[in-house]
XYZ file of C-alpha atoms in Angstrom:
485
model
C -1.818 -26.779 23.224
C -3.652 -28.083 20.135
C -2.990 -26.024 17.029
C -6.880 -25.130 16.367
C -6.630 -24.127 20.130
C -4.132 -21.152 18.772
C -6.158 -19.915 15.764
C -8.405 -17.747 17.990
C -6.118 -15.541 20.074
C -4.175 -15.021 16.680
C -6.994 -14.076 15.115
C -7.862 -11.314 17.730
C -4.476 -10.305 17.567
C -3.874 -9.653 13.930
C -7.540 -7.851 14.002
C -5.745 -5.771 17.063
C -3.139 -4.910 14.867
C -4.287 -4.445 11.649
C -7.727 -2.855 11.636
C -10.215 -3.692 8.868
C -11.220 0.162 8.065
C -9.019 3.299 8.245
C -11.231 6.194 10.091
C -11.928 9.336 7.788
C -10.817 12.808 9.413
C -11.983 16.275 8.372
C -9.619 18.314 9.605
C -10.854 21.842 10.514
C -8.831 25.067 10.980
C -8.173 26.436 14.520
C -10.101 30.162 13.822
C -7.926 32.188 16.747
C -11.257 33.779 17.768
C -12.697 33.140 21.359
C -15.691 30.425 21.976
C -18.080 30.403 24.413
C -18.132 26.672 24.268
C -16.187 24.535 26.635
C -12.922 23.046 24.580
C -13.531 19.198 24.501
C -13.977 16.195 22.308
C -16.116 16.669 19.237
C -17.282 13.446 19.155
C -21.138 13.705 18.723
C -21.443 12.023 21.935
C -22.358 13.605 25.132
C -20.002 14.079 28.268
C -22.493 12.148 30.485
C -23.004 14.961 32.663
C -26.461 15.268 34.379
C -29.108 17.658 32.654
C -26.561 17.484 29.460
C -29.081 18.429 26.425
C -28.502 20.171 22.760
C -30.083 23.732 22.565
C -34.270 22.685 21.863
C -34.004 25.370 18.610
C -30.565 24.091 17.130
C -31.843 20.646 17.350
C -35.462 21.651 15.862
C -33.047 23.215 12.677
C -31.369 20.026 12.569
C -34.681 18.395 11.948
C -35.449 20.534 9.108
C -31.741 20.334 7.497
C -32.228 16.775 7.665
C -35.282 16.296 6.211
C -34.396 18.689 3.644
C -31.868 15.930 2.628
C -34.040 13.146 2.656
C -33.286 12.006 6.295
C -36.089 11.813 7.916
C -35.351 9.146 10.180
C -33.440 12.051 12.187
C -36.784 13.501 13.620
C -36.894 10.023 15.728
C -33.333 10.594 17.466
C -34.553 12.611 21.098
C -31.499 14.175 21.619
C -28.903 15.031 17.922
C -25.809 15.685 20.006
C -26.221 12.702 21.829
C -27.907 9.857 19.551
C -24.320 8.780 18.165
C -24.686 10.215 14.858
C -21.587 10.487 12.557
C -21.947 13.419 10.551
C -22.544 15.717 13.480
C -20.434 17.571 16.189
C -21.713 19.541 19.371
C -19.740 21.033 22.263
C -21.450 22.231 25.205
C -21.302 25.576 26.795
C -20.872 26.811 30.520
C -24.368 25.940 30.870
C -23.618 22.682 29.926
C -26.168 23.038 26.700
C -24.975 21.246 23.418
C -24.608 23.151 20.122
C -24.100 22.230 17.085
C -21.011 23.037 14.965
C -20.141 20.914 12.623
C -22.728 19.107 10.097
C -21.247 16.822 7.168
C -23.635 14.943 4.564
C -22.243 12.446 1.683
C -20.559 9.267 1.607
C -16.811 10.573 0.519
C -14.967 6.705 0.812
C -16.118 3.409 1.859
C -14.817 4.758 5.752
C -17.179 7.786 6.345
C -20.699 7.366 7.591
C -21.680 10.721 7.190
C -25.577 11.311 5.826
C -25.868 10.777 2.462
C -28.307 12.581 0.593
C -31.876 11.868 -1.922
C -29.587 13.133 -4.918
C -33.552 13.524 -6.954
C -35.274 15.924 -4.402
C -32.569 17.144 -2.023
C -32.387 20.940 -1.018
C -29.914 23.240 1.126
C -32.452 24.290 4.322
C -32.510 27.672 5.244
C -32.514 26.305 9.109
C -29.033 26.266 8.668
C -29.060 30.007 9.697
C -30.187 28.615 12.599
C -27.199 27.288 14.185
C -25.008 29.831 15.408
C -22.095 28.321 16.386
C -21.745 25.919 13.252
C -18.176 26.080 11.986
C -18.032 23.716 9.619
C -20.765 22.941 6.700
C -19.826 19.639 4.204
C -22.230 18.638 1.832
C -20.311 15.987 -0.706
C -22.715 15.004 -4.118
C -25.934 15.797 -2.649
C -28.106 17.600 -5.685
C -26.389 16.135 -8.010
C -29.505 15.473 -9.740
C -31.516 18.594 -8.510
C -28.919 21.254 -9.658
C -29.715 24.929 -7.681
C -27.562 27.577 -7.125
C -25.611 28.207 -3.951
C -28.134 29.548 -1.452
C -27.344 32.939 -0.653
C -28.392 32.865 2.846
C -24.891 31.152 3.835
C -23.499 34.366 4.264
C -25.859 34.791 7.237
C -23.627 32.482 8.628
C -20.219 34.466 8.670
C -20.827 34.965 12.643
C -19.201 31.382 13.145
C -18.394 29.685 9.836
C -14.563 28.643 9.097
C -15.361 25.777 6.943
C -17.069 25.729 3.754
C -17.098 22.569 1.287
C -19.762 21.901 -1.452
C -18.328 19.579 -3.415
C -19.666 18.047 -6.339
C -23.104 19.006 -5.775
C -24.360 19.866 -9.228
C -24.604 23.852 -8.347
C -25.354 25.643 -10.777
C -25.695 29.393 -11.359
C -22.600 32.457 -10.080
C -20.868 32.402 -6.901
C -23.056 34.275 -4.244
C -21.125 37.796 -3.434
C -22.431 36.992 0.036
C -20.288 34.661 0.407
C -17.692 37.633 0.788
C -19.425 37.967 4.365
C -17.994 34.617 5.566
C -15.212 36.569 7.149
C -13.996 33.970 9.658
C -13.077 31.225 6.926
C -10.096 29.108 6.830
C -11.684 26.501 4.249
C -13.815 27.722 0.886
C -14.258 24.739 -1.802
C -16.924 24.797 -4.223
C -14.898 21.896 -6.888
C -16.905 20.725 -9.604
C -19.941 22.143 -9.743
C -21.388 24.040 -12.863
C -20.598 27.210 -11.494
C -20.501 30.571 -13.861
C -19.742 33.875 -14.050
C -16.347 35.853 -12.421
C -14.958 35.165 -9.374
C -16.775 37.844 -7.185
C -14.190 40.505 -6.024
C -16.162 40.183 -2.352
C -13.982 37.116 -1.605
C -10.963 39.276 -0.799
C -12.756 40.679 2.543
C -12.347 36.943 3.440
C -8.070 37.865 4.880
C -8.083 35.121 6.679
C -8.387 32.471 4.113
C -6.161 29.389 3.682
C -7.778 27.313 0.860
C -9.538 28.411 -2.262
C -10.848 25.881 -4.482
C -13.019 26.961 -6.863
C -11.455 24.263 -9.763
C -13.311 22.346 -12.188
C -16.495 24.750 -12.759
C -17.025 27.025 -15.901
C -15.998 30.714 -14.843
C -15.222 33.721 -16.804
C -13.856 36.582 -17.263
C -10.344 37.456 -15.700
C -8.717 36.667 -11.915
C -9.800 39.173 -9.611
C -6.677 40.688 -8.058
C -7.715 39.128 -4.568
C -4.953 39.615 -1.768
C -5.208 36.664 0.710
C -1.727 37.271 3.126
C -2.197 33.681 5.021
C -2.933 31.609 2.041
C -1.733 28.124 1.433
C -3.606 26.801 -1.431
C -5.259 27.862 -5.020
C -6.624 26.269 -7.018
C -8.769 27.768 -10.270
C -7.593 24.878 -12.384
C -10.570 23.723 -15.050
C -12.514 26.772 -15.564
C -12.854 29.076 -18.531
C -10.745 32.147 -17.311
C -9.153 34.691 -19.420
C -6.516 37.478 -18.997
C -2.971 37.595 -17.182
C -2.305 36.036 -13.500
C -2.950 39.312 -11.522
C 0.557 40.713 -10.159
C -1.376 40.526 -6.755
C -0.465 36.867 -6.886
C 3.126 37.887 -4.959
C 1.446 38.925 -1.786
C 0.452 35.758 -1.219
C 3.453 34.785 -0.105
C 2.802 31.694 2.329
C 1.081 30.168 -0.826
C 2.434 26.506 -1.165
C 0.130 25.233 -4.075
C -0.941 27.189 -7.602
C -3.297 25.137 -10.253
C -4.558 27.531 -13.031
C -4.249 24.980 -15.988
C -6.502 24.286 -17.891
C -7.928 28.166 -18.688
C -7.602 30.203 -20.985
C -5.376 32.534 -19.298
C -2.800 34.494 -21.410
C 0.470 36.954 -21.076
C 3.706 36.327 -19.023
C 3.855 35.068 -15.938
C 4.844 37.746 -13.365
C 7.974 38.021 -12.068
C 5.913 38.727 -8.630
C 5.618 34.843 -7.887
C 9.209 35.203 -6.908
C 8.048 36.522 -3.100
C 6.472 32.710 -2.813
C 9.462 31.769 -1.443
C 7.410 28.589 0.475
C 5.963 27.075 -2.940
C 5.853 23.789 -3.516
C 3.969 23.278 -6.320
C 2.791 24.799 -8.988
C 0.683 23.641 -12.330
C -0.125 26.573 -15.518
C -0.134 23.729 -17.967
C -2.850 24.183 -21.320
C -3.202 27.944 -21.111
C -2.175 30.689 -23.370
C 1.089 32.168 -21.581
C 4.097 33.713 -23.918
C 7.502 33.745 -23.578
C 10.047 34.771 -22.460
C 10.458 31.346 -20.197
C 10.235 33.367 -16.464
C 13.320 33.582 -14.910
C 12.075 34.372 -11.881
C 11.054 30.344 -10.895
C 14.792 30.525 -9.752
C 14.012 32.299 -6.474
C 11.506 29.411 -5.942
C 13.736 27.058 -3.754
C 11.702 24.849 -2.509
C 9.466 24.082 -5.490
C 9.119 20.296 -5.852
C 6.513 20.121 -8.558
C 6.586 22.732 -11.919
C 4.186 22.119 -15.019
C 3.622 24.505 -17.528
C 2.642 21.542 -20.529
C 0.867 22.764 -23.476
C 1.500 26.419 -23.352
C 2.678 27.531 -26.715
C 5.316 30.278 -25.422
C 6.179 31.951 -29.275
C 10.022 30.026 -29.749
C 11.198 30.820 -26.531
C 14.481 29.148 -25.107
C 14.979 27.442 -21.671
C 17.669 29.545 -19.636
C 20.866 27.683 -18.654
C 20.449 28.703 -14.987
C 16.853 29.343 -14.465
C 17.147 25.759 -12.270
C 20.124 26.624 -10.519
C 18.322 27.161 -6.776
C 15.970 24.067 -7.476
C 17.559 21.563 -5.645
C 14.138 19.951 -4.159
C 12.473 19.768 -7.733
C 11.077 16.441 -8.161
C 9.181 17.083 -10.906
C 9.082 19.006 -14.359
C 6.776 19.194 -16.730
C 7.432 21.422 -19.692
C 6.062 19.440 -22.875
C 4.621 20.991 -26.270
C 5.866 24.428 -25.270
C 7.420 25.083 -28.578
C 10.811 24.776 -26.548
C 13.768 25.563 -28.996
C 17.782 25.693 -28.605
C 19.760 23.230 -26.570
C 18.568 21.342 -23.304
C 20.497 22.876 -20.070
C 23.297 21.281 -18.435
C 21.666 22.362 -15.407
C 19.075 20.352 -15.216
C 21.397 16.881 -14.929
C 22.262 18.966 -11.760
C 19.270 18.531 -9.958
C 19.789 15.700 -7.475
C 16.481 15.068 -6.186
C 14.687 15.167 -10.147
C 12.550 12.332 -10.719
C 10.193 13.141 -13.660
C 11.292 14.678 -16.710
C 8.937 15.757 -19.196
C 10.651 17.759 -22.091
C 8.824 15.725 -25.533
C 6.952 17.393 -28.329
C 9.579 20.704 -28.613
C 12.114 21.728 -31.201
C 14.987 20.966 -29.077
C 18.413 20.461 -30.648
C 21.672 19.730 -29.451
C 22.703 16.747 -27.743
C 21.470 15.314 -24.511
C 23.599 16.825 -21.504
C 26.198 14.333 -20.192
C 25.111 15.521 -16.781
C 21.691 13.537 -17.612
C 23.874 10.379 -16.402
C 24.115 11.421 -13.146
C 20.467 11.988 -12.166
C 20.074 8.971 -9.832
C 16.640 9.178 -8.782
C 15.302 9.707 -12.173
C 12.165 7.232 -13.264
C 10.742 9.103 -16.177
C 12.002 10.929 -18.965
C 10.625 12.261 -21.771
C 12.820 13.799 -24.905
C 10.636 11.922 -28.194
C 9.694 14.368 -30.532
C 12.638 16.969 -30.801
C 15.344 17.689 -32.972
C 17.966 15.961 -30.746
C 21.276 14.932 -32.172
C 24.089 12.646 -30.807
C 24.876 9.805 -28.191
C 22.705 9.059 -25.908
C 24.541 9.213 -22.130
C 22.500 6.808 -20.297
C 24.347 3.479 -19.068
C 22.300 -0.208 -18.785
C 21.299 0.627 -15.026
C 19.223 3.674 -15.817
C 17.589 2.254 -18.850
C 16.602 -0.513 -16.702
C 14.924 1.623 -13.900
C 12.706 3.632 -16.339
C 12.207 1.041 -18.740
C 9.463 2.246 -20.573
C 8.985 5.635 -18.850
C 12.214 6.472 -20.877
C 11.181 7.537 -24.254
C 13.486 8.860 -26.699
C 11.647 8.315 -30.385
C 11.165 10.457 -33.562
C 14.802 11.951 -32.385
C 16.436 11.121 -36.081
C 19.910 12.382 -34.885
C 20.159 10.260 -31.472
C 22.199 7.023 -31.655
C 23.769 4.868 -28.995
C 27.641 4.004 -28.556
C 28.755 0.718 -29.450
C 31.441 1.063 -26.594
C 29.091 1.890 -24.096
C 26.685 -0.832 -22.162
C 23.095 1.236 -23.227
C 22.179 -1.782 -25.379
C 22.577 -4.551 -22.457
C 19.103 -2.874 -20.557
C 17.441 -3.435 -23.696
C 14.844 -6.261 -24.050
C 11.911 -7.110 -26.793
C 9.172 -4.392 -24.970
C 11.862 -1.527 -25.330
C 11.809 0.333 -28.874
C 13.631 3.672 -28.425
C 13.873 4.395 -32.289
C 17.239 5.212 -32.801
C 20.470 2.608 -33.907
C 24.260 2.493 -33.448
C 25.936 5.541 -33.663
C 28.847 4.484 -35.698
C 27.663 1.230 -37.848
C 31.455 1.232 -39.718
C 33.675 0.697 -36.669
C 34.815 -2.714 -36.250
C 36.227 -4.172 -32.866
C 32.726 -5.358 -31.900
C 30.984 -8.207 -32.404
C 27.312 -6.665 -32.739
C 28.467 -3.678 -34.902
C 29.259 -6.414 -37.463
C 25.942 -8.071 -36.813
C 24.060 -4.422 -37.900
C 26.126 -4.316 -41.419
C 23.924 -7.137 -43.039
C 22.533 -9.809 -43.184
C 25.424 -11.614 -43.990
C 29.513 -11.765 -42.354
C 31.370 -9.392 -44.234
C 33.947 -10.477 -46.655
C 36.333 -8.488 -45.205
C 36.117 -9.536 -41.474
C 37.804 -11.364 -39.924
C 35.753 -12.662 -37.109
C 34.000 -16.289 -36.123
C 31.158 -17.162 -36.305
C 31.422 -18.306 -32.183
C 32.891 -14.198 -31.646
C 29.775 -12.622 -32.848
C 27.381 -14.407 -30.534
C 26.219 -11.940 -27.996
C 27.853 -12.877 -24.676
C 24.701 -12.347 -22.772
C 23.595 -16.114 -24.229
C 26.065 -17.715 -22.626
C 24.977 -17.522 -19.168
C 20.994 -18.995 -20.418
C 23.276 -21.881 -21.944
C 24.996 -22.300 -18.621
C 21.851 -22.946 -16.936
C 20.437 -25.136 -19.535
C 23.670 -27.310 -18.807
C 23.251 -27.472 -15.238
C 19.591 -28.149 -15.581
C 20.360 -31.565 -17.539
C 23.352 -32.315 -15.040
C 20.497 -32.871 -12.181
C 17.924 -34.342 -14.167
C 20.620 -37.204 -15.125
């Protein structure tokens, strides 16, 4: 067979195999409530069943929705469930009628093909209320440059809803206390918007929720102390909150993600978040919060992810054994705290610790020798502190963090002479800090750091105090000149 002969079937198989473009997937939460639709496909696309058709009203209020968005080239599709439009989902009944329950507008990634909406004139249709079996209502960026609040007649829609995202839409104005009506959701996320005012207490009638977002908006006043006993994640981060973290946070206990930084939230953090015994990760970094450090984050076993950065906790110390049960962290982020005493042995005993933020304290002492035997660490951070000592980190782990390992404006750290931290060095790496003991003599490059001259007193040639890593680049040069003769 000719070569060129070959080129096409490979072709079709590597475009078999490897697929130019990854399919998006919203993923919606199961509700546990009974349907009167028949369980199938949600595809858009009809079952091919004679006399299929979508309900004549529904399909009249997706019209108007679409319109409303600056689609109008909707109106000209004779049947929405059925036209092969991305963006909607219908499932028919026992009648074998479509309905709608699922409508998505905005262009997320490069891989959806959802509606995207006229960002200048686009508006939230009130025939939305007309489609009583929607469970799921996405709008992504789509009055972004026609800011208006949050329509208030969504919480007609509590009947079916489970999904509720308005991202990124420019919203402006408080949360809607209707929205406290929408008591079948799973999904409420209302990120970045300019959203005001307090988080409305009527969101706790919503029990079954498992994801708040309300992050990246501009509300006030204090945490409502909301009780949500399936929730997995929360996140308030990016907002202009004040007060303490509500003691109602415990009974929240299937909870696997907490943002709140970036408030202005203040106090101690409760010692209830020890019932979130499933946490994974958790972020309070640039708030207000006071010491002491909480010792309760030691019932949190399978925490992979703690940051409190940038909260000025009054001189507080960092318990010995407040890490002890962490043996999944990954990783911990406790910079500009105003940290003081010694850094815990503990921590070096955290196998599976891979960042390691602990810069801009007052931290004395000497960096634990347990440090040494953190394998999987790739970033540490201990510049600006009051650390004293040798530094217990060997020429393999100063080679995998290369510059992720910063140790500057540390005047008491130094390096042994003895040991082989100075061999993962190279001309990008400056960690600030020089020999430990300059006056020892034995080694070649302890001499070289006296002066700039060989000392009068030593007796050592001139071939000793070469560095032995040259040797091997003079090796090569050798062999290099051997083959080119």
């Amino acid at each position: 067979m000719a070569p060129n002969i070959l080129v096409l079937p490979l072709l079709l198989a590597f475009m078999c195999f490897f697929p130019f473009a990854r399919p998006f997937t919203v993923i919606m939460s199961d509700s546990g409530v009974p349907s009167a639709l028949v369980d199938g496909p949600q595809t858009g696309f009809s079952m091919n069943k004679d006399g299929a058709r979508t309900d004549v009203h529904e399909q009249e209020a997706v019209y108007d929705i679409m319109r409303a968005t600056g689609n109008d080239w909707a109106t000209d599709i004779p049947d929405v469930c059925r036209g092969r439009w991305h963006g909607i989902e219908c499932l028919p009944d026992k009648n074998n009628i479509y309905h709608v329950v699922s409508l998505s507008f905005g262009a997320l990634s490069d891989d959806t093909a959802f509606p995207t909406c006229d960002p200048t004139k686009s508006y939230v249709s009130p025939s939305i209320t007309k489609l009583p079996h929607l469970k799921t209502l996405f709008f992504y960026r789509c009055f972004k440059y026609n800011p208006q609040p949050i329509p208030t007649f969504l919480g007609r829609l509590g009947p079916s809803l489970q999904t509720l995202v308005l991202r990124e839409n420019g919203h402006v104005g408080p949360i809607p206390t209707e929205l406290g009506n929408l008591t079948l959701l799973r999904v409420l996320d209302l990120h970045k918007n300019n959203l005001n005012g307090s988080i409305p207490f009527s969101l706790g009638k919503i029990t079954g929720l498992k994801s708040l977002d309300l992050s990246s908006n501009k509300l006030t006043n204090s945490i409502p102390g909301l009780s949500f006993p399936i929730l997995n994640i929360l996140d308030l981060s990016q907002n202009l909150l004040v007060g303490s973290i509500p003691t109602s946070l415990g009974t929240c206990q299937p909870l696997i993600k907490i943002d709140f930084s970036h408030n202005r939230l203040t106090g101690s953090i409760p010692d209830s978040i020890n019932n979130l015994k499933d946490l994974m990760f958790i972020d309070l970094s640039y708030n207000h919060f006071s010491g002491p450090f909480p010792k309760s984050l030691r019932s949190l076993t399978c925490l992979q992810t703690l940051i409190l950065k940038g909260n000025p906790m009054g001189s507080t110390t960092i318990p010995n054994d407040v890490f002890d049960g962490m043996k999944g962290l990954m990783i911990l982020i406790l910079s500009s705290m105003n940290l003081h005493g010694q850094v815990p042995e503990s921590l070096g005993k955290l196998p599976n610790l891979r960042v390691l933020h602990l810069d801009g304290n007052h931290l004395n002492g000497t960096i634990p020798l347990t440090f040494k035997d953190l394998k999987n660490l790739s970033e540490l951070r201990l510049n600006d502190n009051r650390l004293t000592g040798s530094v217990p980190f060997g020429r393999e782990m100063v080679w995998r963090m290369r510059r992720k390992l910063m140790l500057n404006n540390n005047s008491g750290l130094c390096y042994d002479s003895n040991s082989d931290f100075e061999d993962g060095l190279d001309a990008s790496t400056d960690f600030g800090i020089g020999l430990c003991d300059t006056t020892r003599s034995g080694s070649a490059r302890t001499v070289l750091h006296l002066s700039n001259s060989m000392p009068m007193t030593t007796n050592v040639s001139y071939a000793a105090a070469v560095p032995v890593r040259l040797f091997p680049s003079a090796l090569c040069m050798l062999l290099v000149l051997i083959l080119l003769l």
